[in-house]
PDB file of C-alpha atoms in Angstrom:
ATOM      1  CA  MET A 101      -0.032  -0.007   0.005  1.00  0.00           C
ATOM      2  CA  SER A 102       1.391   3.433  -0.909  1.00  0.00           C
ATOM      3  CA  LEU A 103       1.907   6.090   1.795  1.00  0.00           C
ATOM      4  CA  LYS A 104      -0.976   8.120   0.439  1.00  0.00           C
ATOM      5  CA  ASP A 105      -3.400   5.190   0.652  1.00  0.00           C
ATOM      6  CA  SER A 106      -2.122   4.274   4.101  1.00  0.00           C
ATOM      7  CA  PHE A 107      -2.571   7.879   5.277  1.00  0.00           C
ATOM      8  CA  LEU A 108      -6.090   8.214   3.846  1.00  0.00           C
ATOM      9  CA  SER A 109      -7.206   4.969   5.415  1.00  0.00           C
ATOM     10  CA  ALA A 110      -5.710   6.007   8.770  1.00  0.00           C
ATOM     11  CA  LEU A 111      -7.885   9.168   8.976  1.00  0.00           C
ATOM     12  CA  ILE A 112     -10.523   8.747  11.658  1.00  0.00           C
ATOM     13  CA  THR A 113     -12.617  11.637  10.374  1.00  0.00           C
ATOM     14  CA  ALA A 114     -12.326  13.891   7.344  1.00  0.00           C
ATOM     15  CA  PRO A 115      -9.695  16.546   8.032  1.00  0.00           C
ATOM     16  CA  LYS A 116     -10.719  20.177   8.405  1.00  0.00           C
ATOM     17  CA  LEU A 117      -9.055  22.069   5.598  1.00  0.00           C
ATOM     18  CA  SER A 118      -9.251  25.388   3.760  1.00  0.00           C
ATOM     19  CA  PRO A 119     -10.698  25.407   0.233  1.00  0.00           C
ATOM     20  CA  GLY A 120      -8.275  23.979  -2.326  1.00  0.00           C
ATOM     21  CA  GLN A 121      -6.357  21.887   0.174  1.00  0.00           C
ATOM     22  CA  LYS A 122      -6.212  18.088  -0.067  1.00  0.00           C
ATOM     23  CA  PRO A 123      -5.650  15.673   2.840  1.00  0.00           C
ATOM     24  CA  GLU A 124      -2.474  14.299   1.332  1.00  0.00           C
ATOM     25  CA  ASP A 125      -0.980  17.791   1.310  1.00  0.00           C
ATOM     26  CA  PHE A 126       0.034  16.958   4.927  1.00  0.00           C
ATOM     27  CA  LEU A 127       2.550  14.409   3.584  1.00  0.00           C
ATOM     28  CA  GLY A 128       4.651  16.655   1.331  1.00  0.00           C
ATOM     29  CA  GLN A 129       6.166  14.939  -1.737  1.00  0.00           C
ATOM     30  CA  ILE A 130       5.440  11.247  -1.652  1.00  0.00           C
ATOM     31  CA  PHE A 131       8.036   8.705  -2.720  1.00  0.00           C
ATOM     32  CA  PHE A 132       7.455   5.089  -3.639  1.00  0.00           C
ATOM     33  CA  PRO A 133      10.608   3.170  -2.704  1.00  0.00           C
ATOM     34  CA  GLU A 134      10.648  -0.460  -3.717  1.00  0.00           C
ATOM     35  CA  TYR A 135      12.101  -1.738  -0.483  1.00  0.00           C
ATOM     36  CA  SER A 136      11.368  -4.950   1.268  1.00  0.00           C
ATOM     37  CA  ASP A 137      10.892  -5.333   5.044  1.00  0.00           C
ATOM     38  CA  GLY A 138      14.467  -6.549   5.255  1.00  0.00           C
ATOM     39  CA  PHE A 139      16.003  -3.426   3.619  1.00  0.00           C
ATOM     40  CA  PRO A 140      18.964  -2.546   5.918  1.00  0.00           C
ATOM     41  CA  LEU A 141      18.809   1.281   5.508  1.00  0.00           C
ATOM     42  CA  LEU A 142      16.620   3.984   6.919  1.00  0.00           C
ATOM     43  CA  TYR A 143      14.639   5.597   4.147  1.00  0.00           C
ATOM     44  CA  LEU A 144      12.234   8.396   3.323  1.00  0.00           C
ATOM     45  CA  LEU A 145       8.608   7.800   2.409  1.00  0.00           C
ATOM     46  CA  SER A 146       7.850  11.462   1.889  1.00  0.00           C
ATOM     47  CA  CYS A 147       9.165  14.872   2.784  1.00  0.00           C
ATOM     48  CA  GLY A 148       8.239  18.479   2.080  1.00  0.00           C
ATOM     49  CA  ASN A 149       7.938  22.047   3.202  1.00  0.00           C
ATOM     50  CA  ILE A 150       4.331  22.674   4.220  1.00  0.00           C
ATOM     51  CA  LYS A 151       2.643  26.054   4.633  1.00  0.00           C
ATOM     52  CA  ALA A 152      -0.660  25.424   6.396  1.00  0.00           C
ATOM     53  CA  ALA A 153      -3.494  27.906   6.731  1.00  0.00           C
ATOM     54  CA  SER A 154      -6.392  27.627   9.132  1.00  0.00           C
ATOM     55  CA  PRO A 155      -8.320  25.371   9.411  1.00  0.00           C
ATOM     56  CA  TRP A 156      -5.813  22.454   9.438  1.00  0.00           C
ATOM     57  CA  THR A 157      -6.907  19.456  11.573  1.00  0.00           C
ATOM     58  CA  PHE A 158      -5.947  15.826  11.149  1.00  0.00           C
ATOM     59  CA  ASP A 159      -7.038  12.915  13.386  1.00  0.00           C
ATOM     60  CA  ILE A 160      -5.068   9.728  12.568  1.00  0.00           C
ATOM     61  CA  ALA A 161      -5.414   6.272  14.040  1.00  0.00           C
ATOM     62  CA  PHE A 162      -2.501   4.210  12.732  1.00  0.00           C
ATOM     63  CA  MET A 163       0.265   4.560  10.186  1.00  0.00           C
ATOM     64  CA  ASP A 164       3.159   2.060  10.014  1.00  0.00           C
ATOM     65  CA  CYS A 165       5.956   4.645   9.863  1.00  0.00           C
ATOM     66  CA  TYR A 166       7.708   7.372  11.821  1.00  0.00           C
ATOM     67  CA  LEU A 167       7.602  11.189  11.501  1.00  0.00           C
ATOM     68  CA  PHE A 168       9.995  14.064  12.020  1.00  0.00           C
ATOM     69  CA  LEU A 169       8.274  17.376  11.942  1.00  0.00           C
ATOM     70  CA  TYR A 170      10.293  20.616  12.211  1.00  0.00           C
ATOM     71  CA  THR A 171       8.383  23.847  12.684  1.00  0.00           C
ATOM     72  CA  LYS A 172       9.883  26.922  11.029  1.00  0.00           C
ATOM     73  CA  LYS A 173       7.179  29.518  11.649  1.00  0.00           C
ATOM     74  CA  GLY A 174       3.833  29.746  13.377  1.00  0.00           C
ATOM     75  CA  CYS A 175       2.737  26.968  15.718  1.00  0.00           C
ATOM     76  CA  GLY A 176       0.974  23.611  15.583  1.00  0.00           C
ATOM     77  CA  LYS A 177      -0.492  21.442  18.265  1.00  0.00           C
ATOM     78  CA  LEU A 178      -0.113  17.648  18.816  1.00  0.00           C
ATOM     79  CA  THR A 179      -2.595  15.708  20.857  1.00  0.00           C
ATOM     80  CA  LEU A 180      -1.210  12.317  21.890  1.00  0.00           C
ATOM     81  CA  GLY A 181      -3.443  10.343  24.240  1.00  0.00           C
ATOM     82  CA  HIS A 182      -4.393  12.779  26.997  1.00  0.00           C
ATOM     83  CA  LYS A 183      -1.376  15.041  26.498  1.00  0.00           C
ATOM     84  CA  VAL A 184      -1.071  18.104  24.308  1.00  0.00           C
ATOM     85  CA  PHE A 185       2.266  19.350  22.977  1.00  0.00           C
ATOM     86  CA  SER A 186       3.075  22.670  21.383  1.00  0.00           C
ATOM     87  CA  LEU A 187       4.942  22.573  18.047  1.00  0.00           C
ATOM     88  CA  ASP A 188       6.283  26.092  17.990  1.00  0.00           C
ATOM     89  CA  ALA A 189       9.050  27.672  15.902  1.00  0.00           C
ATOM     90  CA  SER A 190      12.421  25.800  15.903  1.00  0.00           C
ATOM     91  CA  SER A 191      10.912  22.678  17.494  1.00  0.00           C
ATOM     92  CA  LEU A 192      11.480  19.173  16.199  1.00  0.00           C
ATOM     93  CA  LEU A 193       8.954  16.323  16.762  1.00  0.00           C
ATOM     94  CA  PHE A 194       9.905  12.658  16.529  1.00  0.00           C
ATOM     95  CA  LEU A 195       6.818  10.439  16.490  1.00  0.00           C
ATOM     96  CA  ASP A 196       5.867   6.835  16.094  1.00  0.00           C
ATOM     97  CA  CYS A 197       2.721   7.038  13.907  1.00  0.00           C
ATOM     98  CA  ARG A 198       1.418   3.654  15.045  1.00  0.00           C
ATOM     99  CA  GLN A 199      -0.860   5.295  17.579  1.00  0.00           C
ATOM    100  CA  ARG A 200      -3.809   7.733  17.825  1.00  0.00           C
ATOM    101  CA  ILE A 201      -2.546  11.201  17.013  1.00  0.00           C
ATOM    102  CA  ARG A 202      -4.119  14.535  16.173  1.00  0.00           C
ATOM    103  CA  PHE A 203      -2.617  17.652  14.598  1.00  0.00           C
ATOM    104  CA  ASP A 204      -4.144  21.106  14.759  1.00  0.00           C
ATOM    105  CA  ILE A 205      -2.961  24.499  13.646  1.00  0.00           C
ATOM    106  CA  ALA A 206      -2.428  26.904  16.553  1.00  0.00           C
ATOM    107  CA  THR A 207      -0.880  29.992  14.946  1.00  0.00           C
ATOM    108  CA  ALA A 208      -1.313  30.525  11.213  1.00  0.00           C
ATOM    109  CA  PRO A 209       0.445  30.332   8.894  1.00  0.00           C
ATOM    110  CA  TRP A 210       2.104  27.188  10.245  1.00  0.00           C
ATOM    111  CA  GLU A 211       5.200  26.525   8.186  1.00  0.00           C
ATOM    112  CA  TYR A 212       6.975  23.244   8.806  1.00  0.00           C
ATOM    113  CA  GLN A 213       8.951  20.436   7.272  1.00  0.00           C
ATOM    114  CA  VAL A 214       7.776  16.813   7.339  1.00  0.00           C
ATOM    115  CA  PHE A 215       9.841  13.689   6.955  1.00  0.00           C
ATOM    116  CA  PHE A 216       7.927  10.424   6.958  1.00  0.00           C
ATOM    117  CA  CYS A 217      10.430   7.605   7.210  1.00  0.00           C
ATOM    118  CA  ALA A 218      10.803   3.939   7.873  1.00  0.00           C
ATOM    119  CA  GLY A 219      13.508   1.392   8.691  1.00  0.00           C
ATOM    120  CA  ASN A 220      14.094  -1.309  11.248  1.00  0.00           C
ATOM    121  CA  ASN A 221      16.382   0.773  13.525  1.00  0.00           C
ATOM    122  CA  LEU A 222      13.692   3.446  14.122  1.00  0.00           C
ATOM    123  CA  SER A 223      11.616   1.274  16.413  1.00  0.00           C
ATOM    124  CA  TYR A 224      14.691   0.623  18.561  1.00  0.00           C
ATOM    125  CA  TYR A 225      15.565   4.311  18.738  1.00  0.00           C
ATOM    126  CA  TYR A 226      11.978   5.269  19.599  1.00  0.00           C
ATOM    127  CA  GLY A 227      11.811   2.619  22.301  1.00  0.00           C
ATOM    128  CA  LEU A 228      14.727   4.330  24.080  1.00  0.00           C
ATOM    129  CA  LEU A 229      12.770   7.529  24.546  1.00  0.00           C
ATOM    130  CA  PRO A 230      11.639   8.078  28.177  1.00  0.00           C
ATOM    131  CA  LEU A 231       7.838   7.806  28.410  1.00  0.00           C
ATOM    132  CA  ASP A 232       7.722  10.833  30.739  1.00  0.00           C
ATOM    133  CA  LYS A 233       9.549  13.137  28.311  1.00  0.00           C
ATOM    134  CA  SER A 234       8.041  15.281  25.586  1.00  0.00           C
ATOM    135  CA  PRO A 235       8.615  14.002  21.999  1.00  0.00           C
ATOM    136  CA  VAL A 236       9.475  17.586  21.021  1.00  0.00           C
ATOM    137  CA  LEU A 237      12.867  19.286  21.205  1.00  0.00           C
ATOM    138  CA  ARG A 238      13.782  22.944  20.693  1.00  0.00           C
ATOM    139  CA  LEU A 239      16.657  23.313  18.199  1.00  0.00           C
ATOM    140  CA  LEU A 240      19.114  26.178  17.736  1.00  0.00           C
ATOM    141  CA  PRO A 241      18.671  27.778  14.255  1.00  0.00           C
ATOM    142  CA  ARG A 242      22.178  26.788  13.086  1.00  0.00           C
ATOM    143  CA  SER A 243      22.504  23.504  14.974  1.00  0.00           C
ATOM    144  CA  GLU A 244      23.877  20.339  13.392  1.00  0.00           C
ATOM    145  CA  THR A 245      20.385  18.837  13.367  1.00  0.00           C
ATOM    146  CA  THR A 246      18.878  21.740  11.451  1.00  0.00           C
ATOM    147  CA  PHE A 247      21.588  21.471   8.835  1.00  0.00           C
ATOM    148  CA  ASN A 248      20.965  17.758   8.562  1.00  0.00           C
ATOM    149  CA  LEU A 249      17.288  18.377   8.066  1.00  0.00           C
ATOM    150  CA  GLU A 250      17.991  20.824   5.271  1.00  0.00           C
ATOM    151  CA  LEU A 251      20.331  18.356   3.651  1.00  0.00           C
ATOM    152  CA  LEU A 252      17.632  15.648   3.909  1.00  0.00           C
ATOM    153  CA  ALA A 253      15.019  17.983   2.407  1.00  0.00           C
ATOM    154  CA  SER A 254      17.339  18.716  -0.570  1.00  0.00           C
ATOM    155  CA  MET A 255      17.301  15.063  -1.661  1.00  0.00           C
ATOM    156  CA  THR A 256      15.120  14.487  -4.796  1.00  0.00           C
ATOM    157  CA  PRO A 257      14.090  11.219  -6.414  1.00  0.00           C
ATOM    158  CA  PRO A 258      14.972   9.026  -8.151  1.00  0.00           C
ATOM    159  CA  PHE A 259      17.583   8.274  -5.487  1.00  0.00           C
ATOM    160  CA  SER A 260      20.950   6.960  -6.520  1.00  0.00           C
ATOM    161  CA  LEU A 261      22.794   4.541  -4.246  1.00  0.00           C
ATOM    162  CA  ASN A 262      24.930   7.407  -2.898  1.00  0.00           C
ATOM    163  CA  GLN A 263      21.780   9.336  -2.048  1.00  0.00           C
ATOM    164  CA  GLN A 264      20.150   6.311  -0.393  1.00  0.00           C
ATOM    165  CA  LEU A 265      23.182   5.875   1.811  1.00  0.00           C
ATOM    166  CA  SER A 266      23.320   9.584   2.603  1.00  0.00           C
ATOM    167  CA  ILE A 267      19.608   9.652   3.462  1.00  0.00           C
ATOM    168  CA  SER A 268      20.063   6.675   5.861  1.00  0.00           C
ATOM    169  CA  ASP A 269      23.134   8.373   7.372  1.00  0.00           C
ATOM    170  CA  LEU A 270      21.294  11.703   7.887  1.00  0.00           C
ATOM    171  CA  LEU A 271      18.268   9.975   9.444  1.00  0.00           C
ATOM    172  CA  ASN A 272      20.603   8.115  11.766  1.00  0.00           C
ATOM    173  CA  ARG A 273      22.333  11.307  12.780  1.00  0.00           C
ATOM    174  CA  ILE A 274      19.084  13.152  13.380  1.00  0.00           C
ATOM    175  CA  THR A 275      17.507  10.273  15.320  1.00  0.00           C
ATOM    176  CA  THR A 276      20.609   9.591  17.409  1.00  0.00           C
ATOM    177  CA  GLN A 277      21.107  13.204  18.411  1.00  0.00           C
ATOM    178  CA  PHE A 278      17.362  13.484  19.283  1.00  0.00           C
ATOM    179  CA  VAL A 279      17.502  10.400  21.555  1.00  0.00           C
ATOM    180  CA  ILE A 280      20.837  11.395  23.123  1.00  0.00           C
ATOM    181  CA  THR A 281      19.480  14.860  24.014  1.00  0.00           C
ATOM    182  CA  LEU A 282      16.350  13.422  25.662  1.00  0.00           C
ATOM    183  CA  LEU A 283      18.295  10.798  27.560  1.00  0.00           C
ATOM    184  CA  LYS A 284      20.673  13.337  29.110  1.00  0.00           C
ATOM    185  CA  LYS A 285      20.284  13.598  32.844  1.00  0.00           C
ATOM    186  CA  PRO A 286      18.668  16.860  33.948  1.00  0.00           C
ATOM    187  CA  ASP A 287      21.722  18.017  35.823  1.00  0.00           C
ATOM    188  CA  THR A 288      24.285  17.237  33.081  1.00  0.00           C
ATOM    189  CA  ALA A 289      24.015  20.670  31.474  1.00  0.00           C
ATOM    190  CA  SER A 290      24.213  22.487  34.800  1.00  0.00           C
ATOM    191  CA  GLN A 291      27.601  20.833  35.486  1.00  0.00           C
ATOM    192  CA  ILE A 292      29.123  22.439  32.367  1.00  0.00           C
ATOM    193  CA  PRO A 293      30.811  25.775  33.169  1.00  0.00           C
ATOM    194  CA  VAL A 294      28.966  28.819  31.775  1.00  0.00           C
ATOM    195  CA  TYR A 295      31.996  29.977  29.820  1.00  0.00           C
ATOM    196  CA  ILE A 296      32.207  26.543  28.081  1.00  0.00           C
ATOM    197  CA  LYS A 297      28.496  26.808  27.132  1.00  0.00           C
ATOM    198  CA  ASN A 298      29.195  30.345  25.852  1.00  0.00           C
ATOM    199  CA  MET A 299      32.093  29.107  23.744  1.00  0.00           C
ATOM    200  CA  LYS A 300      29.864  26.408  22.221  1.00  0.00           C
ATOM    201  CA  ASN A 301      27.199  29.032  21.528  1.00  0.00           C
ATOM    202  CA  LEU A 302      29.807  31.130  19.688  1.00  0.00           C
ATOM    203  CA  PHE A 303      30.676  28.102  17.478  1.00  0.00           C
ATOM    204  CA  ASP A 304      27.024  27.177  16.920  1.00  0.00           C
ATOM    205  CA  ASN A 305      25.880  30.589  15.812  1.00  0.00           C
ATOM    206  CA  TYR A 306      28.991  32.410  14.535  1.00  0.00           C
ATOM    207  CA  PHE A 307      31.205  29.628  13.226  1.00  0.00           C
ATOM    208  CA  ASP A 308      32.079  31.747  10.196  1.00  0.00           C
ATOM    209  CA  LYS A 309      34.186  34.112  12.353  1.00  0.00           C
ATOM    210  CA  PRO A 310      37.934  33.623  12.764  1.00  0.00           C
ATOM    211  CA  TYR A 311      38.874  31.809  15.993  1.00  0.00           C
ATOM    212  CA  ASN A 312      42.043  30.402  17.465  1.00  0.00           C
ATOM    213  CA  LEU A 313      42.987  29.243  20.957  1.00  0.00           C
ATOM    214  CA  ASP A 314      44.853  32.473  21.726  1.00  0.00           C
ATOM    215  CA  PHE A 315      41.772  34.488  20.902  1.00  0.00           C
ATOM    216  CA  LEU A 316      39.531  32.261  23.054  1.00  0.00           C
ATOM    217  CA  GLU A 317      42.000  32.509  25.950  1.00  0.00           C
ATOM    218  CA  GLU A 318      41.887  36.310  25.780  1.00  0.00           C
ATOM    219  CA  TYR A 319      38.122  36.479  25.168  1.00  0.00           C
ATOM    220  CA  PHE A 320      37.224  34.321  28.137  1.00  0.00           C
ATOM    221  CA  ASP A 321      40.292  35.283  30.262  1.00  0.00           C
ATOM    222  CA  ILE A 322      40.903  31.627  30.958  1.00  0.00           C
ATOM    223  CA  SER A 323      43.890  29.450  30.055  1.00  0.00           C
ATOM    224  CA  LYS A 324      43.499  27.894  26.616  1.00  0.00           C
ATOM    225  CA  TYR A 325      44.622  24.567  28.038  1.00  0.00           C
ATOM    226  CA  ARG A 326      41.826  24.631  30.624  1.00  0.00           C
ATOM    227  CA  LEU A 327      39.321  25.727  27.923  1.00  0.00           C
ATOM    228  CA  CYS A 328      40.387  22.708  25.752  1.00  0.00           C
ATOM    229  CA  ARG A 329      40.224  20.252  28.561  1.00  0.00           C
ATOM    230  CA  GLU A 330      36.838  21.361  29.936  1.00  0.00           C
ATOM    231  CA  PHE A 331      35.269  21.697  26.458  1.00  0.00           C
ATOM    232  CA  ALA A 332      36.402  18.139  25.577  1.00  0.00           C
ATOM    233  CA  ASN A 333      34.996  16.811  28.843  1.00  0.00           C
ATOM    234  CA  ALA A 334      31.622  18.447  28.091  1.00  0.00           C
ATOM    235  CA  TYR A 335      31.286  17.765  24.364  1.00  0.00           C
ATOM    236  CA  HIS A 336      33.713  14.871  23.734  1.00  0.00           C
ATOM    237  CA  MET A 337      35.943  16.742  21.209  1.00  0.00           C
ATOM    238  CA  SER A 338      38.340  19.677  21.286  1.00  0.00           C
ATOM    239  CA  PRO A 339      37.042  23.223  20.584  1.00  0.00           C
ATOM    240  CA  MET A 340      38.708  23.324  17.159  1.00  0.00           C
ATOM    241  CA  GLN A 341      37.418  19.859  16.221  1.00  0.00           C
ATOM    242  CA  TYR A 342      33.912  20.940  17.156  1.00  0.00           C
ATOM    243  CA  LEU A 343      34.247  24.215  15.254  1.00  0.00           C
ATOM    244  CA  ASN A 344      35.603  22.518  12.124  1.00  0.00           C
ATOM    245  CA  LYS A 345      32.830  20.007  12.133  1.00  0.00           C
ATOM    246  CA  LYS A 346      30.226  22.800  12.311  1.00  0.00           C
ATOM    247  CA  ARG A 347      31.920  24.567   9.407  1.00  0.00           C
ATOM    248  CA  ILE A 348      32.250  21.500   7.209  1.00  0.00           C
ATOM    249  CA  ASP A 349      28.654  20.340   7.861  1.00  0.00           C
ATOM    250  CA  TYR A 350      27.489  23.840   6.874  1.00  0.00           C
ATOM    251  CA  ALA A 351      29.663  23.683   3.752  1.00  0.00           C
ATOM    252  CA  ALA A 352      28.096  20.331   2.831  1.00  0.00           C
ATOM    253  CA  HIS A 353      24.693  21.941   3.183  1.00  0.00           C
ATOM    254  CA  LEU A 354      25.681  24.778   0.847  1.00  0.00           C
ATOM    255  CA  LEU A 355      27.156  22.416  -1.730  1.00  0.00           C
ATOM    256  CA  LEU A 356      23.818  20.656  -2.101  1.00  0.00           C
ATOM    257  CA  THR A 357      21.528  23.686  -1.842  1.00  0.00           C
ATOM    258  CA  THR A 358      23.418  26.463  -3.678  1.00  0.00           C
ATOM    259  CA  ASN A 359      25.489  27.016  -6.837  1.00  0.00           C
ATOM    260  CA  TYR A 360      28.313  28.877  -5.068  1.00  0.00           C
ATOM    261  CA  ARG A 361      31.874  27.924  -6.024  1.00  0.00           C
ATOM    262  CA  VAL A 362      33.984  25.883  -3.639  1.00  0.00           C
ATOM    263  CA  GLN A 363      36.149  28.903  -2.707  1.00  0.00           C
ATOM    264  CA  GLU A 364      33.021  30.950  -1.888  1.00  0.00           C
ATOM    265  CA  ILE A 365      31.553  28.156   0.239  1.00  0.00           C
ATOM    266  CA  GLY A 366      34.805  27.783   2.137  1.00  0.00           C
ATOM    267  CA  ASN A 367      34.770  31.544   2.932  1.00  0.00           C
ATOM    268  CA  MET A 368      31.103  31.427   3.957  1.00  0.00           C
ATOM    269  CA  ALA A 369      31.840  28.551   6.314  1.00  0.00           C
ATOM    270  CA  GLY A 370      34.723  30.510   7.897  1.00  0.00           C
ATOM    271  CA  ILE A 371      37.685  28.808   6.173  1.00  0.00           C
ATOM    272  CA  GLU A 372      39.390  31.302   3.841  1.00  0.00           C
ATOM    273  CA  ASN A 373      42.240  29.113   2.636  1.00  0.00           C
ATOM    274  CA  THR A 374      40.669  27.020  -0.148  1.00  0.00           C
ATOM    275  CA  ASN A 375      43.290  24.204  -0.053  1.00  0.00           C
ATOM    276  CA  HIS A 376      42.822  23.911   3.694  1.00  0.00           C
ATOM    277  CA  PHE A 377      39.060  23.829   3.234  1.00  0.00           C
ATOM    278  CA  ILE A 378      39.309  21.087   0.600  1.00  0.00           C
ATOM    279  CA  ASN A 379      41.626  18.961   2.746  1.00  0.00           C
ATOM    280  CA  LEU A 380      39.487  19.487   5.815  1.00  0.00           C
ATOM    281  CA  PHE A 381      36.281  18.547   3.903  1.00  0.00           C
ATOM    282  CA  LYS A 382      37.993  15.403   2.564  1.00  0.00           C
ATOM    283  CA  LYS A 383      38.998  14.473   6.112  1.00  0.00           C
ATOM    284  CA  TYR A 384      35.383  14.569   7.307  1.00  0.00           C
ATOM    285  CA  TYR A 385      33.566  13.287   4.217  1.00  0.00           C
ATOM    286  CA  GLY A 386      36.191  11.171   2.478  1.00  0.00           C
ATOM    287  CA  ILE A 387      35.979  13.019  -0.829  1.00  0.00           C
ATOM    288  CA  THR A 388      36.564  16.600  -2.086  1.00  0.00           C
ATOM    289  CA  PRO A 389      33.774  19.211  -2.099  1.00  0.00           C
ATOM    290  CA  LEU A 390      33.296  18.994  -5.891  1.00  0.00           C
ATOM    291  CA  GLU A 391      33.202  15.207  -5.801  1.00  0.00           C
ATOM    292  CA  TYR A 392      30.642  15.443  -2.977  1.00  0.00           C
ATOM    293  CA  ARG A 393      28.433  17.812  -4.960  1.00  0.00           C
ATOM    294  CA  ARG A 394      28.753  15.711  -8.159  1.00  0.00           C
ATOM    295  CA  GLN A 395      28.032  12.338  -6.434  1.00  0.00           C
ATOM    296  CA  MET A 396      25.075  13.645  -4.469  1.00  0.00           C
ATOM    297  CA  ALA A 397      23.567  15.011  -7.643  1.00  0.00           C
ATOM    298  CA  LEU A 398      23.654  11.638  -9.448  1.00  0.00           C
TER     299      LEU A 398
END
């Protein structure tokens, strides 16, 4: 059964929609992958950027898949059992659709991305989520997960083998980071020094600026050796490793979503030396930026 047929049969009542809207608009662009139940990768069933106007209400009983929903603007509302969750701007929802769920628009227009996906690993990941935690996370605008979501949304069928592998990898990254964040103990973040959190915030939101350890030492008025040690203890990599990963992931996003030249993309990511940018990109992705752009377009 196609995703559209599965979705329409899962509707408990006819959705409340504005004139000209169709129920399947909720799904975005639908794909029809010819995968068996034993297919080893995670894969997309549909994805799309949705701009919903009021009214916009869906009451669904059962769909055999999972959903990531990232709100960009406005606000939606999820009713799950007896609980109601707000889907406001910059929030990411991870949901097992094999249950009774209801979506309503709360603030119009509600602009969001949907990624309906499937794969054997997703049930394991979802089973790790604490039952007492919200299935919704607030993301930073330039976080690694938001970049991965944009990369995922840029994939267009028919998918080559490289794209299938990349889709599976991106879904794994997004899911893993979501679960890790929810599993963190409440007091973990409070144990990280404020200046280390501030340094990470600099890297997350202003990674295109020039940084080095001497600058960070002067900026925070703390020994660079202490900064490196405490940052690694908190985030499991050195400050420069974290910064470079942010830059390279952003560069990968630009390679797939823009026509900028490699030199321009390196500068936009904060790496002015083109040769250094190419070598660093190859270190993280195994191929040069141009090869990455070419292979992902196949």
